[in-house]
Amino acid sequence: MNIELKENTLTPEEFIRLRVDAGFMEVPYAQAEKALENGLFTVSAYHEEKLIGMGRLVGDGSMYWYIQDVAVLPEYQRKGIGSAIVERLISHVQGSLTAPWASIGLTARKGKEPFYEKLGFTRLPNDGCGAGMRKGITASE
């Protein structure tokens, strides 16, 4: 299967559609647009001109980078596409380093932790870090 990876071409429409088709929550257009504008880097995977996967980097672009929205259409999963996307994201961080180190974080979907472990990520908590935490905010708060 011939897969083409493209950088920084993802549109809000594609982002929303792929999220939904991959089983993620739909987001409003304006939120998708702002997320892509404020992100640092995107990778989109195409098979015969069809968008089949994506991933994004967000963060400060120096010390702390976060992988977000790694999604692959169900019929294309388990074919190495997600790994290729994440590896391209990691490669971008490595190529952008201006200091000896950086940290790449992510939140794995439940059950997907082994996928990221194969790519060199470690589970939290561990000996050096406590559990990751997050808080969701709604417009009424």
Tab-separated table of N, CA and C in Angstrom:
chain	number	residue	atom	x	y	z
A	1	MET	N	0.847	-1.179	0.000
A	1	MET	CA	0.000	0.000	0.000
A	1	MET	C	0.889	1.238	0.000
A	2	ASN	N	0.627	2.139	-0.924
A	2	ASN	CA	1.409	3.362	-1.035
A	2	ASN	C	0.729	4.472	-0.235
A	3	ILE	N	1.389	4.909	0.837
A	3	ILE	CA	0.864	5.965	1.703
A	3	ILE	C	1.746	7.192	1.553
A	4	GLU	N	1.113	8.345	1.367
A	4	GLU	CA	1.846	9.597	1.276
A	4	GLU	C	1.598	10.412	2.542
A	5	LEU	N	2.682	10.867	3.172
A	5	LEU	CA	2.580	11.741	4.337
A	5	LEU	C	2.823	13.173	3.899
A	6	LYS	N	1.922	14.061	4.299
A	6	LYS	CA	2.051	15.484	3.980
A	6	LYS	C	2.125	16.269	5.280
A	7	GLU	N	2.894	17.343	5.252
A	7	GLU	CA	3.093	18.171	6.436
A	7	GLU	C	2.353	19.496	6.304
A	8	ASN	N	1.674	19.879	7.385
A	8	ASN	CA	1.034	21.191	7.508
A	8	ASN	C	0.053	21.519	6.387
A	9	THR	N	-0.709	20.529	5.958
A	9	THR	CA	-1.718	20.753	4.923
A	9	THR	C	-3.135	20.488	5.421
A	10	LEU	N	-3.286	20.022	6.632
A	10	LEU	CA	-4.581	19.627	7.177
A	10	LEU	C	-5.525	20.825	7.286
A	11	THR	N	-6.722	20.692	6.739
A	11	THR	CA	-7.728	21.752	6.815
A	11	THR	C	-8.690	21.467	7.971
A	12	PRO	N	-9.396	22.494	8.450
A	12	PRO	CA	-10.384	22.254	9.508
A	12	PRO	C	-11.443	21.223	9.102
A	13	GLU	N	-11.890	21.269	7.852
A	13	GLU	CA	-12.895	20.302	7.388
A	13	GLU	C	-12.358	18.874	7.457
A	14	GLU	N	-11.125	18.681	6.998
A	14	GLU	CA	-10.514	17.351	7.046
A	14	GLU	C	-10.329	16.893	8.490
A	15	PHE	N	-9.864	17.805	9.326
A	15	PHE	CA	-9.627	17.514	10.738
A	15	PHE	C	-10.913	17.029	11.410
A	16	ILE	N	-11.993	17.751	11.195
A	16	ILE	CA	-13.278	17.382	11.807
A	16	ILE	C	-13.760	16.042	11.269
A	17	ARG	N	-13.733	15.884	9.959
A	17	ARG	CA	-14.236	14.649	9.342
A	17	ARG	C	-13.451	13.430	9.810
A	18	LEU	N	-12.130	13.528	9.830
A	18	LEU	CA	-11.325	12.380	10.228
A	18	LEU	C	-11.530	12.053	11.705
A	19	ARG	N	-11.634	13.076	12.537
A	19	ARG	CA	-11.914	12.835	13.962
A	19	ARG	C	-13.184	11.999	14.115
A	20	VAL	N	-14.243	12.409	13.441
A	20	VAL	CA	-15.519	11.708	13.555
A	20	VAL	C	-15.407	10.299	12.979
A	21	ASP	N	-14.832	10.180	11.789
A	21	ASP	CA	-14.728	8.876	11.137
A	21	ASP	C	-13.843	7.897	11.901
A	22	ALA	N	-12.905	8.437	12.698
A	22	ALA	CA	-12.019	7.580	13.494
A	22	ALA	C	-12.574	7.328	14.902
A	23	GLY	N	-13.768	7.864	15.183
A	23	GLY	CA	-14.403	7.605	16.469
A	23	GLY	C	-14.122	8.620	17.554
A	24	PHE	N	-13.552	9.761	17.189
A	24	PHE	CA	-13.304	10.831	18.156
A	24	PHE	C	-14.529	11.753	18.201
A	25	MET	N	-14.570	12.593	19.227
A	25	MET	CA	-15.653	13.556	19.378
A	25	MET	C	-15.574	14.618	18.276
A	26	GLU	N	-16.733	14.980	17.734
A	26	GLU	CA	-16.784	16.063	16.752
A	26	GLU	C	-16.555	17.390	17.464
A	27	VAL	N	-15.832	18.275	16.810
A	27	VAL	CA	-15.597	19.608	17.367
A	27	VAL	C	-16.161	20.644	16.394
A	28	PRO	N	-16.572	21.817	16.909
A	28	PRO	CA	-17.077	22.870	16.016
A	28	PRO	C	-15.977	23.373	15.077
A	29	TYR	N	-16.394	23.856	13.922
A	29	TYR	CA	-15.451	24.343	12.917
A	29	TYR	C	-14.506	25.392	13.486
A	30	ALA	N	-15.036	26.378	14.202
A	30	ALA	CA	-14.189	27.466	14.721
A	30	ALA	C	-13.133	26.925	15.681
A	31	GLN	N	-13.489	25.928	16.463
A	31	GLN	CA	-12.511	25.346	17.386
A	31	GLN	C	-11.432	24.580	16.617
A	32	ALA	N	-11.835	23.835	15.601
A	32	ALA	CA	-10.872	23.114	14.775
A	32	ALA	C	-9.930	24.079	14.066
A	33	GLU	N	-10.488	25.149	13.523
A	33	GLU	CA	-9.689	26.144	12.811
A	33	GLU	C	-8.636	26.764	13.736
A	34	LYS	N	-9.052	27.157	14.933
A	34	LYS	CA	-8.124	27.781	15.875
A	34	LYS	C	-7.082	26.777	16.359
A	35	ALA	N	-7.496	25.539	16.591
A	35	ALA	CA	-6.556	24.503	17.025
A	35	ALA	C	-5.455	24.304	15.983
A	36	LEU	N	-5.836	24.253	14.721
A	36	LEU	CA	-4.840	24.073	13.661
A	36	LEU	C	-3.959	25.305	13.504
A	37	GLU	N	-4.535	26.491	13.606
A	37	GLU	CA	-3.747	27.731	13.503
A	37	GLU	C	-2.713	27.830	14.622
A	38	ASN	N	-3.107	27.433	15.821
A	38	ASN	CA	-2.226	27.567	16.984
A	38	ASN	C	-1.308	26.370	17.192
A	39	GLY	N	-1.514	25.308	16.440
A	39	GLY	CA	-0.649	24.146	16.542
A	39	GLY	C	0.720	24.423	15.937
A	40	LEU	N	1.643	23.529	16.190
A	40	LEU	CA	3.010	23.704	15.706
A	40	LEU	C	3.284	22.963	14.399
A	41	PHE	N	2.632	21.802	14.206
A	41	PHE	CA	2.990	20.959	13.071
A	41	PHE	C	1.912	19.889	12.914
A	42	THR	N	1.549	19.584	11.677
A	42	THR	CA	0.625	18.475	11.427
A	42	THR	C	1.199	17.519	10.402
A	43	VAL	N	0.793	16.273	10.516
A	43	VAL	CA	1.112	15.246	9.529
A	43	VAL	C	-0.210	14.614	9.112
A	44	SER	N	-0.420	14.526	7.816
A	44	SER	CA	-1.622	13.894	7.268
A	44	SER	C	-1.181	12.732	6.387
A	45	ALA	N	-1.883	11.614	6.503
A	45	ALA	CA	-1.590	10.428	5.698
A	45	ALA	C	-2.672	10.253	4.643
A	46	TYR	N	-2.240	10.023	3.418
A	46	TYR	CA	-3.168	9.860	2.301
A	46	TYR	C	-2.901	8.539	1.582
A	47	HIS	N	-3.997	7.892	1.179
A	47	HIS	CA	-3.921	6.725	0.308
A	47	HIS	C	-4.780	7.033	-0.909
A	48	GLU	N	-4.146	7.094	-2.049
A	48	GLU	CA	-4.848	7.422	-3.303
A	48	GLU	C	-5.682	8.698	-3.144
A	49	GLU	N	-5.051	9.747	-2.625
A	49	GLU	CA	-5.657	11.075	-2.450
A	49	GLU	C	-6.726	11.139	-1.355
A	50	LYS	N	-6.964	10.050	-0.638
A	50	LYS	CA	-7.958	10.026	0.442
A	50	LYS	C	-7.236	10.200	1.772
A	51	LEU	N	-7.715	11.156	2.584
A	51	LEU	CA	-7.149	11.348	3.914
A	51	LEU	C	-7.526	10.154	4.778
A	52	ILE	N	-6.512	9.472	5.322
A	52	ILE	CA	-6.773	8.274	6.121
A	52	ILE	C	-6.193	8.356	7.528
A	53	GLY	N	-5.351	9.377	7.802
A	53	GLY	CA	-4.765	9.490	9.132
A	53	GLY	C	-4.179	10.868	9.350
A	54	MET	N	-3.960	11.195	10.621
A	54	MET	CA	-3.384	12.499	10.957
A	54	MET	C	-2.781	12.449	12.350
A	55	GLY	N	-1.975	13.476	12.642
A	55	GLY	CA	-1.441	13.701	13.972
A	55	GLY	C	-0.967	15.145	14.050
A	56	ARG	N	-0.949	15.697	15.268
A	56	ARG	CA	-0.550	17.098	15.438
A	56	ARG	C	0.456	17.223	16.565
A	57	LEU	N	1.269	18.263	16.489
A	57	LEU	CA	2.130	18.676	17.584
A	57	LEU	C	1.650	20.027	18.083
A	58	VAL	N	1.544	20.153	19.394
A	58	VAL	CA	1.239	21.428	20.037
A	58	VAL	C	2.272	21.623	21.143
A	59	GLY	N	2.374	22.815	21.676
A	59	GLY	CA	3.305	23.071	22.773
A	59	GLY	C	4.057	24.369	22.575
A	60	ASP	N	5.219	24.470	23.235
A	60	ASP	CA	5.986	25.714	23.145
A	60	ASP	C	7.017	25.694	22.025
A	61	GLY	N	7.176	24.568	21.360
A	61	GLY	CA	8.100	24.488	20.233
A	61	GLY	C	9.561	24.491	20.632
A	62	SER	N	9.849	24.273	21.893
A	62	SER	CA	11.224	24.274	22.369
A	62	SER	C	11.452	23.163	23.387
A	63	MET	N	10.914	23.350	24.583
A	63	MET	CA	11.123	22.367	25.649
A	63	MET	C	10.031	21.303	25.695
A	64	TYR	N	8.787	21.740	25.527
A	64	TYR	CA	7.660	20.833	25.715
A	64	TYR	C	6.782	20.759	24.476
A	65	TRP	N	6.653	19.565	23.977
A	65	TRP	CA	5.851	19.271	22.799
A	65	TRP	C	4.822	18.224	23.210
A	66	TYR	N	3.635	18.296	22.620
A	66	TYR	CA	2.592	17.329	22.917
A	66	TYR	C	2.002	16.809	21.612
A	67	ILE	N	1.888	15.510	21.549
A	67	ILE	CA	1.259	14.866	20.400
A	67	ILE	C	-0.241	14.794	20.672
A	68	GLN	N	-1.015	15.258	19.711
A	68	GLN	CA	-2.470	15.293	19.828
A	68	GLN	C	-3.111	14.714	18.577
A	69	ASP	N	-4.311	14.236	18.747
A	69	ASP	CA	-5.194	13.872	17.629
A	69	ASP	C	-4.579	12.892	16.637
A	70	VAL	N	-3.855	11.898	17.136
A	70	VAL	CA	-3.391	10.841	16.237
A	70	VAL	C	-4.611	9.967	15.944
A	71	ALA	N	-5.000	9.961	14.690
A	71	ALA	CA	-6.199	9.222	14.286
A	71	ALA	C	-5.958	8.581	12.921
A	72	VAL	N	-6.395	7.342	12.791
A	72	VAL	CA	-6.322	6.609	11.526
A	72	VAL	C	-7.679	5.946	11.315
A	73	LEU	N	-8.191	6.045	10.103
A	73	LEU	CA	-9.469	5.402	9.815
A	73	LEU	C	-9.402	3.923	10.192
A	74	PRO	N	-10.477	3.379	10.761
A	74	PRO	CA	-10.456	1.989	11.232
A	74	PRO	C	-9.989	0.974	10.197
A	75	GLU	N	-10.395	1.132	8.949
A	75	GLU	CA	-10.016	0.151	7.920
A	75	GLU	C	-8.542	0.228	7.535
A	76	TYR	N	-7.831	1.262	8.000
A	76	TYR	CA	-6.410	1.411	7.709
A	76	TYR	C	-5.536	1.190	8.946
A	77	GLN	N	-6.154	0.869	10.072
A	77	GLN	CA	-5.376	0.642	11.290
A	77	GLN	C	-4.634	-0.682	11.220
A	78	ARG	N	-3.580	-0.777	12.020
A	78	ARG	CA	-2.737	-1.972	12.116
A	78	ARG	C	-1.972	-2.252	10.811
A	79	LYS	N	-1.659	-1.163	10.091
A	79	LYS	CA	-0.889	-1.263	8.846
A	79	LYS	C	0.372	-0.391	8.901
A	80	GLY	N	0.703	0.119	10.092
A	80	GLY	CA	1.904	0.934	10.255
A	80	GLY	C	1.712	2.420	9.987
A	81	ILE	N	0.489	2.833	9.677
A	81	ILE	CA	0.242	4.237	9.326
A	81	ILE	C	0.341	5.129	10.556
A	82	GLY	N	-0.270	4.711	11.652
A	82	GLY	CA	-0.171	5.483	12.889
A	82	GLY	C	1.264	5.616	13.353
A	83	SER	N	2.015	4.530	13.249
A	83	SER	CA	3.435	4.581	13.624
A	83	SER	C	4.206	5.546	12.739
A	84	ALA	N	3.930	5.525	11.446
A	84	ALA	CA	4.616	6.444	10.523
A	84	ALA	C	4.298	7.894	10.862
A	85	ILE	N	3.053	8.168	11.232
A	85	ILE	CA	2.661	9.531	11.600
A	85	ILE	C	3.405	9.964	12.854
A	86	VAL	N	3.387	9.127	13.893
A	86	VAL	CA	4.052	9.488	15.149
A	86	VAL	C	5.556	9.622	14.940
A	87	GLU	N	6.156	8.737	14.158
A	87	GLU	CA	7.597	8.838	13.888
A	87	GLU	C	7.932	10.137	13.160
A	88	ARG	N	7.074	10.578	12.253
A	88	ARG	CA	7.307	11.846	11.554
A	88	ARG	C	7.191	13.017	12.537
A	89	LEU	N	6.233	12.945	13.461
A	89	LEU	CA	6.099	13.986	14.485
A	89	LEU	C	7.350	14.034	15.355
A	90	ILE	N	7.837	12.875	15.781
A	90	ILE	CA	9.057	12.815	16.604
A	90	ILE	C	10.243	13.369	15.826
A	91	SER	N	10.342	13.003	14.566
A	91	SER	CA	11.439	13.488	13.721
A	91	SER	C	11.409	15.008	13.604
A	92	HIS	N	10.212	15.576	13.517
A	92	HIS	CA	10.099	17.040	13.451
A	92	HIS	C	10.643	17.672	14.728
A	93	VAL	N	10.293	17.102	15.876
A	93	VAL	CA	10.811	17.632	17.143
A	93	VAL	C	12.334	17.530	17.160
A	94	GLN	N	12.860	16.371	16.798
A	94	GLN	CA	14.318	16.198	16.783
A	94	GLN	C	14.990	17.217	15.877
A	95	GLY	N	14.400	17.497	14.738
A	95	GLY	CA	14.963	18.462	13.809
A	95	GLY	C	14.809	19.907	14.246
A	96	SER	N	13.970	20.140	15.241
A	96	SER	CA	13.714	21.500	15.717
A	96	SER	C	14.442	21.839	17.003
A	97	LEU	N	15.172	20.887	17.555
A	97	LEU	CA	15.823	21.121	18.845
A	97	LEU	C	16.836	22.261	18.760
A	98	THR	N	16.764	23.137	19.735
A	98	THR	CA	17.746	24.221	19.847
A	98	THR	C	18.540	24.080	21.142
A	99	ALA	N	18.304	22.995	21.860
A	99	ALA	CA	18.983	22.697	23.122
A	99	ALA	C	19.205	21.185	23.170
A	100	PRO	N	19.910	20.713	24.183
A	100	PRO	CA	20.231	19.282	24.220
A	100	PRO	C	19.044	18.338	24.402
A	101	TRP	N	17.902	18.850	24.858
A	101	TRP	CA	16.780	17.947	25.116
A	101	TRP	C	15.442	18.650	24.925
A	102	ALA	N	14.415	17.839	24.802
A	102	ALA	CA	13.019	18.292	24.805
A	102	ALA	C	12.186	17.120	25.303
A	103	SER	N	10.990	17.411	25.717
A	103	SER	CA	10.061	16.393	26.190
A	103	SER	C	8.855	16.345	25.261
A	104	ILE	N	8.461	15.139	24.873
A	104	ILE	CA	7.255	14.942	24.076
A	104	ILE	C	6.259	14.179	24.941
A	105	GLY	N	5.125	14.792	25.188
A	105	GLY	CA	4.081	14.152	25.970
A	105	GLY	C	2.877	13.829	25.109
A	106	LEU	N	2.014	12.987	25.636
A	106	LEU	CA	0.763	12.657	24.970
A	106	LEU	C	-0.159	11.985	25.965
A	107	THR	N	-1.421	11.936	25.627
A	107	THR	CA	-2.394	11.153	26.374
A	107	THR	C	-2.902	10.079	25.429
A	108	ALA	N	-2.628	8.836	25.761
A	108	ALA	CA	-3.063	7.727	24.913
A	108	ALA	C	-4.524	7.398	25.196
A	109	ARG	N	-5.250	7.032	24.166
A	109	ARG	CA	-6.600	6.515	24.377
A	109	ARG	C	-6.484	5.212	25.145
A	110	LYS	N	-7.465	4.937	25.978
A	110	LYS	CA	-7.442	3.717	26.773
A	110	LYS	C	-7.251	2.507	25.865
A	111	GLY	N	-6.284	1.673	26.214
A	111	GLY	CA	-5.982	0.487	25.433
A	111	GLY	C	-4.931	0.698	24.358
A	112	LYS	N	-4.569	1.947	24.069
A	112	LYS	CA	-3.578	2.247	23.028
A	112	LYS	C	-2.172	2.462	23.598
A	113	GLU	N	-2.023	2.306	24.905
A	113	GLU	CA	-0.713	2.515	25.526
A	113	GLU	C	0.389	1.642	24.902
A	114	PRO	N	0.132	0.354	24.611
A	114	PRO	CA	1.198	-0.466	23.997
A	114	PRO	C	1.680	0.080	22.645
A	115	PHE	N	0.780	0.678	21.875
A	115	PHE	CA	1.167	1.277	20.596
A	115	PHE	C	2.243	2.332	20.820
A	116	TYR	N	2.040	3.215	21.799
A	116	TYR	CA	2.998	4.291	22.058
A	116	TYR	C	4.256	3.766	22.743
A	117	GLU	N	4.130	2.737	23.563
A	117	GLU	CA	5.315	2.146	24.197
A	117	GLU	C	6.266	1.590	23.137
A	118	LYS	N	5.734	0.998	22.091
A	118	LYS	CA	6.571	0.483	21.000
A	118	LYS	C	7.348	1.595	20.312
A	119	LEU	N	6.861	2.830	20.435
A	119	LEU	CA	7.512	3.981	19.815
A	119	LEU	C	8.401	4.743	20.802
A	120	GLY	N	8.616	4.161	21.989
A	120	GLY	CA	9.560	4.732	22.948
A	120	GLY	C	8.959	5.543	24.078
A	121	PHE	N	7.643	5.644	24.144
A	121	PHE	CA	7.009	6.388	25.233
A	121	PHE	C	6.879	5.501	26.468
A	122	THR	N	6.887	6.128	27.645
A	122	THR	CA	6.737	5.385	28.894
A	122	THR	C	5.457	5.818	29.600
A	123	ARG	N	4.890	4.868	30.314
A	123	ARG	CA	3.661	5.153	31.064
A	123	ARG	C	3.970	5.976	32.305
A	124	LEU	N	3.005	6.784	32.678
A	124	LEU	CA	3.080	7.533	33.921
A	124	LEU	C	2.000	7.000	34.863
A	125	PRO	N	2.220	6.972	36.140
A	125	PRO	CA	3.444	7.400	36.806
A	125	PRO	C	4.567	6.380	36.601
A	126	ASN	N	5.794	6.873	36.783
A	126	ASN	CA	6.969	6.008	36.785
A	126	ASN	C	7.915	6.528	37.860
A	127	ASP	N	9.150	6.028	37.897
A	127	ASP	CA	10.086	6.415	38.956
A	127	ASP	C	10.392	7.910	38.968
A	128	GLY	N	10.331	8.566	37.817
A	128	GLY	CA	10.695	9.980	37.755
A	128	GLY	C	9.526	10.946	37.711
A	129	CYS	N	8.323	10.447	37.423
A	129	CYS	CA	7.169	11.330	37.251
A	129	CYS	C	5.937	10.755	37.933
A	130	GLY	N	5.102	11.656	38.407
A	130	GLY	CA	3.812	11.239	38.937
A	130	GLY	C	2.840	10.995	37.808
A	131	ALA	N	1.611	10.722	38.162
A	131	ALA	CA	0.577	10.484	37.158
A	131	ALA	C	0.308	11.755	36.364
A	132	GLY	N	0.050	11.604	35.083
A	132	GLY	CA	-0.389	12.739	34.287
A	132	GLY	C	-1.773	13.161	34.751
A	133	MET	N	-2.080	14.405	34.586
A	133	MET	CA	-3.378	14.923	35.013
A	133	MET	C	-3.894	15.896	33.970
A	134	ARG	N	-5.208	16.073	33.965
A	134	ARG	CA	-5.809	17.068	33.092
A	134	ARG	C	-7.152	17.486	33.665
A	135	LYS	N	-7.650	18.602	33.190
A	135	LYS	CA	-8.950	19.107	33.599
A	135	LYS	C	-9.671	19.617	32.365
A	136	GLY	N	-10.876	19.139	32.142
A	136	GLY	CA	-11.697	19.635	31.052
A	136	GLY	C	-12.446	20.875	31.498
A	137	ILE	N	-12.572	21.834	30.613
A	137	ILE	CA	-13.243	23.094	30.904
A	137	ILE	C	-14.397	23.261	29.922
A	138	THR	N	-15.552	23.672	30.422
A	138	THR	CA	-16.684	23.957	29.544
A	138	THR	C	-16.894	25.461	29.464
A	139	ALA	N	-17.631	25.890	28.472
A	139	ALA	CA	-17.843	27.323	28.247
A	139	ALA	C	-18.539	27.992	29.422
A	140	SER	N	-19.273	27.264	30.215
A	140	SER	CA	-20.012	27.869	31.324
A	140	SER	C	-19.167	28.066	32.576
A	141	GLU	N	-17.949	27.569	32.573
A	141	GLU	CA	-17.097	27.714	33.769
A	141	GLU	C	-16.341	29.013	33.769
